[in-house]
C-alpha positions as CSV (number, residue, x, y, z in Angstrom):
1,X,76.1,85.1,22.4
2,X,72.7,83.6,23.0
3,X,71.7,86.7,25.1
4,X,73.0,89.0,22.3
5,X,71.0,87.0,19.7
6,X,67.7,88.2,21.3
7,X,68.6,91.7,20.2
8,X,68.8,90.5,16.6
9,X,65.2,89.3,16.4
10,X,64.7,92.0,13.8
11,X,66.7,90.0,11.3
12,X,64.0,87.3,10.8
13,X,65.3,84.1,9.3
14,X,68.8,84.7,10.6
15,X,70.7,84.2,13.8
16,X,73.8,86.0,15.1
17,X,76.9,83.9,14.5
18,X,79.7,86.3,15.4
19,X,80.6,89.9,16.4
20,X,83.9,91.8,16.1
21,X,85.1,95.3,16.2
22,X,87.1,96.5,13.2
23,X,89.4,99.1,14.9
24,X,90.8,100.3,11.6
25,X,87.5,101.4,10.2
26,X,85.8,101.9,13.6
27,X,82.9,99.6,12.7
28,X,81.1,96.7,14.4
29,X,80.8,93.7,12.1
30,X,77.9,91.4,12.9
31,X,77.9,88.0,11.1
32,X,74.6,86.4,10.5
33,X,73.7,82.9,9.3
34,X,70.3,81.7,8.0
35,X,68.2,79.5,10.2
36,X,68.0,75.9,9.0
37,X,64.2,75.7,9.1
38,X,63.6,79.2,7.5
39,X,61.5,79.0,4.3
40,X,63.0,80.8,1.3
41,X,60.5,83.1,-0.5
42,X,60.7,84.6,-4.0
43,X,60.9,88.4,-3.7
44,X,59.0,88.9,-7.0
45,X,55.9,86.6,-6.7
46,X,56.0,85.7,-3.0
47,X,56.1,82.0,-3.5
48,X,57.5,80.2,-0.5
49,X,59.4,77.0,0.3
50,X,61.8,77.3,-2.6
51,X,65.2,75.7,-3.1
52,X,68.4,77.9,-2.9
53,X,69.9,78.6,-6.3
54,X,73.1,80.3,-5.1
55,X,74.4,82.5,-2.3
56,X,76.8,85.5,-2.1
57,X,78.3,87.1,1.0
58,X,76.9,90.6,1.3
59,X,77.6,93.5,3.7
60,X,75.0,96.1,4.5
61,X,74.8,99.0,6.8
62,X,72.5,99.1,9.9
63,X,71.8,101.6,12.7
64,X,74.9,102.7,14.6
65,X,75.8,101.0,17.8
66,X,77.5,103.0,20.6
67,X,78.2,105.8,18.1
68,X,80.0,103.5,15.7
69,X,78.8,102.2,12.3
70,X,77.5,98.7,12.2
71,X,77.9,96.3,9.3
72,X,75.7,93.2,8.8
73,X,77.6,90.4,7.0
74,X,75.4,87.6,5.8
75,X,74.9,85.2,2.9
76,X,72.5,86.8,0.4
77,X,70.6,83.9,-1.3
78,X,68.9,83.6,-4.6
79,X,66.0,81.1,-4.8
80,X,65.0,79.0,-7.8
81,X,61.4,80.0,-8.5
82,X,59.6,77.9,-11.1
83,X,57.6,80.9,-12.2
84,X,60.2,83.7,-12.1
85,X,63.4,81.9,-12.4
86,X,66.4,82.8,-10.1
87,X,65.3,85.6,-7.8
88,X,66.6,87.2,-4.6
89,X,65.2,85.8,-1.4
90,X,62.5,88.0,0.2
91,X,63.7,89.5,3.4
92,X,61.5,91.6,5.7
93,X,64.4,93.7,6.9
94,X,66.2,94.4,3.6
95,X,64.9,95.6,0.2
96,X,66.3,94.0,-2.9
97,X,69.6,95.5,-4.2
98,X,69.8,97.8,-1.1
99,X,73.0,98.4,0.9
100,X,71.2,99.6,4.0
101,X,68.7,97.8,6.2
102,X,65.1,99.1,6.1
103,X,65.2,100.5,9.6
104,X,68.3,102.5,8.8
105,X,66.6,103.9,5.6
106,X,63.4,104.7,7.6
107,X,65.5,106.5,10.2
108,X,67.2,108.5,7.5
109,X,63.9,109.6,6.0
110,X,62.6,110.7,9.4
111,X,65.7,112.8,10.1
112,X,65.4,114.4,6.7
113,X,62.1,116.0,7.8
114,X,64.2,118.4,9.9
115,X,67.7,118.1,8.6
116,X,69.4,118.5,5.2
117,X,70.9,115.7,3.2
118,X,74.4,116.9,3.9
119,X,73.8,116.9,7.7
120,X,72.4,113.4,7.7
121,X,75.1,112.0,5.4
122,X,77.8,113.4,7.8
123,X,75.9,112.0,10.8
124,X,75.9,108.5,9.4
125,X,79.1,108.8,7.4
126,X,77.3,108.0,4.2
127,X,77.8,109.4,0.7
128,X,75.5,112.4,-0.1
129,X,74.1,110.6,-3.1
130,X,73.2,107.5,-1.0
131,X,71.2,109.6,1.4
132,X,69.6,111.5,-1.4
133,X,68.6,108.4,-3.2
134,X,67.0,106.9,-0.1
135,X,65.0,110.0,0.4
136,X,64.0,110.2,-3.3
137,X,62.9,106.6,-3.2
138,X,60.8,107.1,-0.1
139,X,59.2,110.2,-1.6
140,X,58.2,108.4,-4.7
141,X,56.6,105.6,-2.7
142,X,54.7,107.9,-0.4
143,X,53.6,110.6,-2.8
144,X,52.6,108.1,-5.6
145,X,51.3,109.4,-8.9
146,X,49.1,112.3,-9.7
147,X,46.0,112.4,-7.5
148,X,43.2,114.4,-9.1
149,X,40.4,113.0,-6.9
150,X,37.9,115.8,-6.2
151,X,39.9,118.5,-8.0
152,X,37.7,121.1,-9.7
153,X,40.0,124.2,-9.6
154,X,43.6,124.8,-10.5
155,X,46.1,127.6,-10.0
156,X,49.3,127.8,-12.2
157,X,52.4,130.0,-11.8
158,X,56.1,130.0,-12.6
159,X,59.1,130.4,-10.3
160,X,62.8,130.9,-10.9
161,X,64.7,127.7,-10.7
162,X,68.1,129.0,-11.8
163,X,69.8,132.2,-12.8
164,X,69.5,133.2,-16.4
165,X,65.7,133.4,-16.7
166,X,65.2,129.6,-16.2
167,X,61.8,128.8,-14.8
168,X,59.7,126.0,-13.6
169,X,55.9,125.7,-13.4
170,X,53.9,124.7,-10.3
171,X,50.3,123.6,-10.5
172,X,48.2,123.5,-7.3
173,X,44.7,122.9,-6.0
174,X,44.1,126.4,-4.6
175,X,41.5,125.5,-1.9
176,X,43.6,122.8,-0.2
177,X,47.0,124.3,-1.3
178,X,48.1,120.9,-2.5
179,X,50.9,120.8,-5.1
180,X,49.7,118.6,-7.9
181,X,52.5,119.0,-10.5
182,X,55.9,120.6,-10.9
183,X,57.9,120.7,-14.1
184,X,60.8,122.6,-15.6
185,X,59.9,125.3,-18.1
186,X,56.8,127.4,-18.7
187,X,56.2,126.7,-22.4
188,X,53.2,124.8,-23.8
189,X,55.2,121.7,-24.3
190,X,56.5,121.8,-20.8
191,X,53.0,121.9,-19.1
192,X,51.4,119.6,-21.6
193,X,52.3,116.3,-19.9
194,X,50.2,117.3,-16.9
195,X,47.1,117.8,-19.0
196,X,47.8,114.7,-21.1
197,X,48.0,112.6,-17.9
198,X,44.4,113.6,-17.0
199,X,41.5,111.3,-17.9
200,X,38.5,112.6,-19.8
201,X,36.5,112.8,-16.6
202,X,39.2,114.6,-14.7
203,X,39.7,117.2,-17.6
204,X,36.0,117.8,-17.8
205,X,35.7,118.2,-14.0
206,X,38.0,121.3,-14.0
207,X,35.8,124.3,-13.7
208,X,38.2,127.2,-13.4
209,X,42.0,127.8,-13.6
210,X,43.8,130.8,-12.0
211,X,46.9,132.1,-13.7
212,X,48.9,135.1,-14.8
213,X,48.7,136.4,-18.3
214,X,50.9,133.6,-19.7
215,X,49.6,132.6,-23.1
216,X,51.1,129.1,-23.0
217,X,49.1,128.3,-19.8
218,X,45.9,129.6,-21.3
219,X,46.2,127.8,-24.6
220,X,46.8,124.4,-22.9
221,X,43.8,124.9,-20.5
222,X,41.6,125.8,-23.4
223,X,42.8,122.8,-25.4
224,X,42.5,120.1,-22.7
225,X,39.9,121.4,-20.2
226,X,36.8,122.2,-22.3
227,X,34.7,123.2,-19.2
228,X,37.3,125.3,-17.5
229,X,37.2,129.1,-17.3
230,X,40.5,131.0,-17.2
231,X,40.8,133.5,-14.3
232,X,43.5,136.1,-14.5
233,X,45.1,137.1,-11.2
234,X,45.0,140.7,-9.9
235,X,48.6,140.7,-8.7
236,X,50.1,140.1,-12.1
237,X,47.8,142.5,-14.0
238,X,48.4,145.4,-11.5
239,X,52.2,144.7,-11.5
240,X,52.1,144.9,-15.3
241,X,50.2,148.2,-15.1
242,X,52.9,149.5,-12.7
243,X,55.7,148.6,-15.0
244,X,54.2,149.6,-18.3
245,X,52.1,152.7,-17.3
246,X,53.1,154.3,-14.0
247,X,56.8,153.8,-14.4
248,X,56.8,154.9,-18.0
249,X,54.8,158.0,-17.3
250,X,57.1,158.8,-14.3
251,X,60.1,158.6,-16.6
252,X,58.4,160.8,-19.2
253,X,57.6,163.4,-16.5
254,X,61.2,163.3,-15.3
255,X,62.5,163.8,-18.8
256,X,60.3,166.9,-19.2
257,X,61.8,168.3,-16.0
258,X,65.5,167.8,-17.1
259,X,66.1,171.6,-16.8
260,X,64.7,171.6,-13.2
261,X,67.2,169.3,-11.4
262,X,65.5,169.4,-8.0
263,X,62.0,168.6,-9.4
264,X,63.5,165.9,-11.7
265,X,65.3,164.3,-8.7
266,X,62.1,164.2,-6.7
267,X,60.1,162.5,-9.5
268,X,62.9,160.0,-10.2
269,X,63.1,159.1,-6.5
270,X,59.3,158.4,-6.1
271,X,59.3,155.2,-8.2
272,X,58.5,152.7,-5.4
273,X,56.2,155.2,-3.7
274,X,54.0,155.3,-6.8
275,X,54.0,151.5,-7.2
276,X,53.1,150.8,-3.6
277,X,49.5,150.5,-2.4
278,X,48.2,153.7,-0.7
279,X,47.3,151.8,2.5
280,X,50.9,150.6,2.8
281,X,52.3,154.1,3.0
282,X,52.3,154.7,6.7
283,X,54.7,157.6,7.1
284,X,53.0,161.0,7.2
285,X,56.1,162.5,5.5
286,X,55.9,160.1,2.6
287,X,52.1,160.7,2.2
288,X,52.8,164.5,2.0
289,X,55.5,164.0,-0.6
290,X,53.3,161.7,-2.7
291,X,50.4,164.2,-2.5
292,X,52.5,167.1,-3.5
293,X,53.9,165.1,-6.5
294,X,50.5,164.1,-7.7
295,X,49.1,167.6,-7.3
296,X,51.9,169.0,-9.5
297,X,51.7,166.3,-12.2
298,X,48.3,165.7,-13.8
299,X,49.3,162.7,-15.9
300,X,50.9,161.0,-12.9
301,X,47.9,161.7,-10.8
302,X,45.5,160.2,-13.3
303,X,47.4,156.9,-13.8
304,X,47.9,156.6,-10.1
305,X,44.1,156.9,-9.5
306,X,43.3,154.5,-12.3
307,X,45.6,151.9,-10.7
308,X,43.2,151.8,-7.7
309,X,40.2,151.8,-9.9
310,X,41.6,148.9,-12.0
311,X,41.9,146.8,-8.8
312,X,38.2,147.2,-8.2
313,X,37.5,144.9,-11.1
314,X,38.4,142.0,-8.9
315,X,36.0,143.0,-6.1
316,X,32.8,142.5,-8.1
317,X,30.7,139.3,-7.7
318,X,28.5,139.9,-10.7
319,X,30.0,139.7,-14.2
320,X,27.7,142.4,-15.6
321,X,28.8,144.9,-13.0
322,X,32.5,144.0,-13.6
323,X,32.1,144.4,-17.4
324,X,30.4,147.8,-17.0
325,X,33.2,149.0,-14.6
326,X,35.8,147.9,-17.2
327,X,34.0,149.9,-20.0
328,X,34.0,153.0,-17.7
329,X,37.7,152.5,-16.8
330,X,38.6,152.1,-20.5
331,X,36.7,155.2,-21.5
332,X,38.6,157.4,-19.0
333,X,41.9,155.8,-20.1
334,X,41.3,156.5,-23.8
335,X,40.1,160.1,-23.1
336,X,43.4,160.8,-21.3
337,X,45.4,160.4,-24.5
338,X,48.4,159.2,-22.4
339,X,50.4,157.0,-24.7
340,X,51.6,154.3,-22.2
341,X,48.0,154.1,-20.9
342,X,46.6,153.7,-24.4
343,X,49.0,150.9,-25.2
344,X,48.2,149.1,-21.9
345,X,44.5,149.2,-22.7
346,X,45.0,147.7,-26.1
347,X,47.2,144.9,-24.7
348,X,44.8,144.2,-21.8
349,X,41.6,144.1,-23.9
350,X,42.0,140.4,-25.0
351,X,42.4,139.3,-21.4
352,X,39.3,141.1,-20.1
353,X,37.0,137.9,-20.2
354,X,39.5,136.2,-17.9
355,X,39.5,139.2,-15.5
356,X,35.7,139.5,-15.5
357,X,35.4,135.7,-14.8
358,X,36.9,136.4,-11.4
359,X,33.4,137.7,-10.4
360,X,32.0,134.2,-10.8
361,X,35.1,132.2,-9.7
362,X,37.0,134.3,-7.1
363,X,40.3,132.5,-7.5
364,X,43.8,133.9,-7.4
365,X,47.4,132.9,-7.3
366,X,48.3,134.7,-4.1
367,X,48.7,131.3,-2.3
368,X,51.2,130.4,-5.0
369,X,53.3,133.4,-4.1
370,X,53.6,132.0,-0.6
371,X,54.5,128.6,-2.0
372,X,57.1,130.1,-4.2
373,X,58.8,131.7,-1.2
374,X,58.8,128.3,0.6
375,X,60.3,126.8,-2.5
376,X,63.2,129.3,-2.3
377,X,63.8,128.1,1.3
378,X,63.9,124.5,0.2
379,X,66.3,125.3,-2.6
380,X,68.5,127.3,-0.3
381,X,68.7,124.6,2.4
382,X,70.2,122.2,-0.2
383,X,72.3,124.9,-1.8
384,X,70.4,124.2,-5.1
385,X,69.3,120.9,-6.6
386,X,71.0,119.2,-9.5
387,X,68.3,116.5,-9.7
388,X,65.0,118.1,-10.9
389,X,62.9,115.1,-10.1
390,X,64.2,115.0,-6.5
391,X,63.7,118.8,-6.1
392,X,60.1,118.6,-7.4
393,X,59.3,115.7,-5.1
394,X,60.6,117.8,-2.1
395,X,58.2,120.6,-3.2
396,X,55.2,118.2,-3.4
397,X,56.1,116.7,0.0
398,X,56.2,120.2,1.5
399,X,52.7,121.0,0.3
400,X,50.5,117.9,0.8
401,X,47.4,120.0,1.3
402,X,45.3,121.1,4.2
403,X,41.9,120.1,5.4
404,X,39.0,122.2,4.1
C-alpha cells in the first residue's frame, strides 16, 4: 500500500487508505484520508490553517485505470473561516462542487478538440450533459469576455441557426478573422448588447464596418459608432441584382416566348448560367449557348452586361471615380426602361454611399462566408445544439484569430 501511495501524490493533503474493485459496477474505488498535518484553506479567500467545521463523504470520478472507471472516495471538509463563514476546503485537484477531478476534466477538454461530446461521453461512460458542461465551463474560462483591444474594423453577417428562417448574427474582426460576438437573431435589439458592451473609446475606435444591406445592422452602427463608415459587401449586392433583375427579366422573356416552346424551354433552363460569373463558365458548349441566348434577347443581354459593370464599383480605390462610375451605370439602367432594372436602381440608391466607401475601406464579408461554412460543420458534428450559449462559445473557440 505504501508503494501504491506514491502514485497518489497528485491528491495533495491526502493519503491512500484503501483500494477495492467493485465487480458489479466494474469500478475501482480508492479511499483517501486527509493527512494529519495538512493545513485547511478556505476556497473563497485563501486563508489557511483553519479549523474543520464539518465533513461529508464524497465520491468523485478520476481518470480510468486499466480501462475501468475509478472512483475517489474521501471526506470533503468545510472549514470555519472567520471572514467567509463555513466554506469548502481548497483542494488543488478538485474544484468546488465538481464530481470529477481536475485532471479528468482537463483530459476531457483536450479530447473534445478532436472528438464530439457524444464520443467522449461514451468513452468515459459519463452523461452527455456532464461532458458538455465541463467543456462549456472550460470555454468560458479560456475565452473570457469581449476583447476589443486594437479592433478598428468589424464585419457582420447572419447565418441560419435552425429551419424556419431562424438566424443568428456573427461579428468578427476581418483582418485577424477573430470572432468577437455571436447572438441569436438579426434585429436591432439582438445585436444591440454587443454595441452597448463597448466603452466610449472602443466605439470611437471603430473606423469601418462591412455588412450586407441589413438595415438593423446599419442603424445600430450609426447609433453607437460615431466614427464608423458602413461598407456594403459586393457579394450580397450582386446576389440581390441576380434575383431581382436578371431572374425577373429571364422570366419575362420566357413568358413572351410561351408560343415557342423550344425557345421558352431554352430561356427557362439558363437561369444558373446567367447568374454565374463569366469566368466560371468553362465549358465551350455552355459559352456558345449563353452567347446565342444573349444575342437573341436584347434585354437579357443588357442586364447581363450591367451585372459585370456593377461589380466594377468595388474595384475603385478613389471615391470620386467610384461615384462617377455609379452615375454612368445608373444612366444606362434608366435609359433601358426595363422595369425590374428601374426598381433595382431606386432600391439601391440609398445604399450607394456604403458601396462607394469601399474605395477607401476595402472590406468585405467574404471571410464570413467561409466562417459560416465552418459553423455548419460544427453544428452538424453535434447534430445541432440546444444550448445557444454553448454553441456560440464553440464558434468563438474555432476562430480565435490569426497573426497579422
